């Protein structure tokens, strides 16, 4: 009798832990999401460099904020 109970419990346990798809599919989904994240990150490379003002203009703009330009009299 105890053998039948153990077999029934094992069958119920195996059925309860079945995955909805093969385990390799989880790897491919995770790897695909990683590649999408990598592509998004890669698309923003050098963005800060492209948006910053050239060094000469940036220095002039900061200097004008500190002291206004002097007029010629």
Short mmCIF file of N, CA and C in Angstrom, two decimals:
data_model
loop_
_atom_site.label_atom_id
_atom_site.label_comp_id
_atom_site.label_asym_id
_atom_site.label_seq_id
_atom_site.Cartn_x
_atom_site.Cartn_y
_atom_site.Cartn_z
N UNK A 1 0.81 -1.19 0.00
CA UNK A 1 0.00 0.00 0.00
C UNK A 1 0.86 1.26 0.00
N UNK A 2 1.94 1.28 0.79
CA UNK A 2 2.78 2.47 0.85
C UNK A 2 3.49 2.70 -0.49
N UNK A 3 3.74 1.64 -1.25
CA UNK A 3 4.37 1.80 -2.56
C UNK A 3 3.46 2.57 -3.51
N UNK A 4 2.18 2.26 -3.45
CA UNK A 4 1.22 2.95 -4.31
C UNK A 4 1.12 4.43 -3.93
N UNK A 5 1.18 4.73 -2.67
CA UNK A 5 1.11 6.13 -2.21
C UNK A 5 2.34 6.89 -2.69
N UNK A 6 3.51 6.26 -2.57
CA UNK A 6 4.73 6.92 -3.02
C UNK A 6 4.73 7.15 -4.52
N UNK A 7 4.27 6.18 -5.29
CA UNK A 7 4.20 6.34 -6.74
C UNK A 7 3.23 7.45 -7.14
N UNK A 8 2.11 7.49 -6.46
CA UNK A 8 1.12 8.53 -6.74
C UNK A 8 1.67 9.91 -6.37
N UNK A 9 2.37 10.01 -5.25
CA UNK A 9 2.96 11.28 -4.83
C UNK A 9 4.03 11.73 -5.80
N UNK A 10 4.85 10.81 -6.30
CA UNK A 10 5.89 11.16 -7.28
C UNK A 10 5.28 11.63 -8.59
N UNK A 11 4.24 10.96 -9.05
CA UNK A 11 3.58 11.36 -10.29
C UNK A 11 2.95 12.73 -10.15
N UNK A 12 2.35 13.02 -9.03
CA UNK A 12 1.73 14.33 -8.80
C UNK A 12 2.79 15.41 -8.72
N UNK A 13 3.93 15.10 -8.10
CA UNK A 13 5.02 16.07 -7.97
C UNK A 13 5.63 16.41 -9.33
N UNK A 14 5.83 15.41 -10.17
CA UNK A 14 6.40 15.64 -11.49
C UNK A 14 5.45 16.46 -12.35
N UNK A 15 4.17 16.23 -12.25
CA UNK A 15 3.19 16.96 -13.04
C UNK A 15 3.10 18.41 -12.58
N UNK A 16 3.29 18.66 -11.31
CA UNK A 16 3.17 20.01 -10.77
C UNK A 16 4.35 20.89 -11.16
N UNK A 17 5.51 20.31 -11.43
CA UNK A 17 6.70 21.10 -11.71
C UNK A 17 7.09 21.11 -13.18
N UNK A 18 6.19 20.78 -14.06
CA UNK A 18 6.50 20.79 -15.48
C UNK A 18 6.62 22.21 -16.02
N UNK A 19 7.58 22.45 -16.88
CA UNK A 19 7.76 23.76 -17.48
C UNK A 19 6.87 23.91 -18.70
N UNK A 20 6.38 25.10 -18.98
CA UNK A 20 5.49 25.27 -20.13
C UNK A 20 6.20 25.19 -21.48
N UNK A 21 7.52 25.28 -21.49
CA UNK A 21 8.28 25.14 -22.73
C UNK A 21 9.63 24.49 -22.40
N UNK A 22 10.36 24.02 -23.40
CA UNK A 22 11.65 23.38 -23.11
C UNK A 22 12.62 24.35 -22.43
N UNK A 23 13.51 23.81 -21.63
CA UNK A 23 14.42 24.67 -20.86
C UNK A 23 15.36 25.47 -21.76
N UNK A 24 15.71 24.97 -22.93
CA UNK A 24 16.59 25.72 -23.83
C UNK A 24 15.90 26.98 -24.35
N UNK A 25 14.58 26.97 -24.41
CA UNK A 25 13.84 28.15 -24.86
C UNK A 25 14.02 29.31 -23.90
N UNK A 26 14.13 29.03 -22.61
CA UNK A 26 14.38 30.11 -21.64
C UNK A 26 15.74 30.75 -21.89
N UNK A 27 16.72 29.95 -22.25
CA UNK A 27 18.03 30.49 -22.58
C UNK A 27 17.95 31.41 -23.78
N UNK A 28 17.26 30.98 -24.83
CA UNK A 28 17.16 31.80 -26.04
C UNK A 28 16.40 33.09 -25.79
N UNK A 29 15.38 33.04 -24.97
CA UNK A 29 14.63 34.27 -24.63
C UNK A 29 15.52 35.22 -23.84
N UNK A 30 16.22 34.72 -22.85
CA UNK A 30 17.10 35.57 -22.04
C UNK A 30 18.24 36.15 -22.89
N UNK A 31 18.81 35.34 -23.76
CA UNK A 31 19.89 35.82 -24.62
C UNK A 31 19.38 36.86 -25.60
N UNK A 32 18.17 36.67 -26.11
CA UNK A 32 17.57 37.66 -27.01
C UNK A 32 17.33 38.98 -26.31
N UNK A 33 16.83 38.93 -25.07
CA UNK A 33 16.63 40.16 -24.30
C UNK A 33 17.96 40.85 -24.00
N UNK A 34 18.99 40.07 -23.73
CA UNK A 34 20.32 40.64 -23.52
C UNK A 34 20.80 41.36 -24.77
N UNK A 35 20.59 40.76 -25.94
CA UNK A 35 21.03 41.39 -27.18
C UNK A 35 20.23 42.67 -27.48
N UNK A 36 18.95 42.68 -27.16
CA UNK A 36 18.14 43.89 -27.35
C UNK A 36 18.66 45.00 -26.43
N UNK A 37 18.93 44.67 -25.17
CA UNK A 37 19.50 45.66 -24.25
C UNK A 37 20.85 46.16 -24.70
N UNK A 38 21.66 45.27 -25.24
CA UNK A 38 22.96 45.67 -25.76
C UNK A 38 22.82 46.60 -26.95
N UNK A 39 21.88 46.31 -27.83
CA UNK A 39 21.66 47.17 -29.00
C UNK A 39 21.18 48.55 -28.58
N UNK A 40 20.30 48.62 -27.59
CA UNK A 40 19.82 49.92 -27.11
C UNK A 40 20.96 50.70 -26.49
N UNK A 41 21.76 50.05 -25.67
CA UNK A 41 22.91 50.72 -25.06
C UNK A 41 23.91 51.17 -26.11
N UNK A 42 24.17 50.34 -27.10
CA UNK A 42 25.14 50.65 -28.15
C UNK A 42 24.67 51.83 -29.00
N UNK A 43 23.35 51.98 -29.16
CA UNK A 43 22.84 53.07 -29.99
C UNK A 43 23.08 54.43 -29.36
N UNK A 44 23.31 54.50 -28.06
CA UNK A 44 23.55 55.77 -27.39
C UNK A 44 25.03 56.05 -27.15
N UNK A 45 25.92 55.32 -27.80
CA UNK A 45 27.35 55.56 -27.58
C UNK A 45 27.73 56.94 -28.14
N UNK A 46 28.62 57.62 -27.47
CA UNK A 46 29.14 58.95 -27.82
C UNK A 46 28.06 60.02 -27.88
N UNK A 47 26.91 59.80 -27.29
CA UNK A 47 25.85 60.80 -27.32
C UNK A 47 26.24 62.04 -26.54
N UNK A 48 26.83 61.87 -25.39
CA UNK A 48 27.24 63.02 -24.59
C UNK A 48 28.28 63.85 -25.32
N UNK A 49 29.19 63.20 -26.02
CA UNK A 49 30.22 63.92 -26.75
C UNK A 49 29.60 64.71 -27.90
N UNK A 50 28.60 64.15 -28.56
CA UNK A 50 27.97 64.82 -29.68
C UNK A 50 27.14 66.02 -29.23
N UNK A 51 26.59 65.98 -28.03
CA UNK A 51 25.70 67.04 -27.55
C UNK A 51 26.43 68.16 -26.84
N UNK A 52 27.63 67.93 -26.38
CA UNK A 52 28.33 68.98 -25.64
C UNK A 52 28.84 70.05 -26.59
N UNK A 53 28.93 71.27 -26.08
CA UNK A 53 29.42 72.38 -26.88
C UNK A 53 30.93 72.25 -27.07
N UNK A 54 31.46 72.76 -28.17
CA UNK A 54 32.92 72.73 -28.33
C UNK A 54 33.60 73.48 -27.19
N UNK A 55 34.81 73.10 -26.90
CA UNK A 55 35.51 73.64 -25.72
C UNK A 55 35.65 75.16 -25.77
N UNK A 56 35.95 75.72 -26.89
CA UNK A 56 36.14 77.17 -26.99
C UNK A 56 34.85 77.92 -26.71
N UNK A 57 33.75 77.47 -27.30
CA UNK A 57 32.47 78.13 -27.09
C UNK A 57 31.97 77.94 -25.67
N UNK A 58 32.23 76.81 -25.10
CA UNK A 58 31.79 76.54 -23.74
C UNK A 58 32.52 77.46 -22.76
N UNK A 59 33.79 77.64 -22.95
CA UNK A 59 34.56 78.53 -22.08
C UNK A 59 34.10 79.97 -22.20
N UNK A 60 33.79 80.41 -23.43
CA UNK A 60 33.30 81.76 -23.63
C UNK A 60 31.93 81.96 -22.98
N UNK A 61 31.07 80.97 -23.08
CA UNK A 61 29.74 81.08 -22.49
C UNK A 61 29.83 81.15 -20.97
N UNK A 62 30.71 80.36 -20.38
CA UNK A 62 30.87 80.42 -18.93
C UNK A 62 31.46 81.75 -18.49
N UNK A 63 32.39 82.27 -19.25
CA UNK A 63 33.02 83.54 -18.92
C UNK A 63 31.99 84.67 -18.99
N UNK A 64 31.07 84.66 -19.97
CA UNK A 64 30.05 85.69 -20.09
C UNK A 64 29.04 85.61 -18.94
N UNK A 65 28.80 84.43 -18.42
CA UNK A 65 27.89 84.32 -17.29
C UNK A 65 28.50 84.93 -16.04
N UNK A 66 29.80 84.81 -15.89
CA UNK A 66 30.47 85.33 -14.69
C UNK A 66 30.64 86.84 -14.79
N UNK A 67 31.16 87.32 -15.88
CA UNK A 67 31.35 88.77 -16.07
C UNK A 67 30.83 89.16 -17.45
N UNK A 68 29.94 90.13 -17.52
CA UNK A 68 29.39 90.52 -18.81
C UNK A 68 30.48 91.14 -19.70
N UNK A 69 30.30 91.07 -21.02
CA UNK A 69 31.30 91.67 -21.91
C UNK A 69 31.36 93.18 -21.73
N UNK A 70 32.55 93.73 -21.81
CA UNK A 70 32.74 95.18 -21.61
C UNK A 70 32.62 95.89 -22.95
N UNK A 71 31.91 97.00 -22.93
CA UNK A 71 31.74 97.79 -24.15
C UNK A 71 32.93 98.72 -24.35
N UNK A 72 33.17 99.13 -25.59
CA UNK A 72 34.25 100.08 -25.89
C UNK A 72 33.73 101.49 -25.78
N UNK A 73 34.41 102.37 -25.02
CA UNK A 73 34.01 103.77 -24.84
C UNK A 73 34.96 104.66 -25.51
#
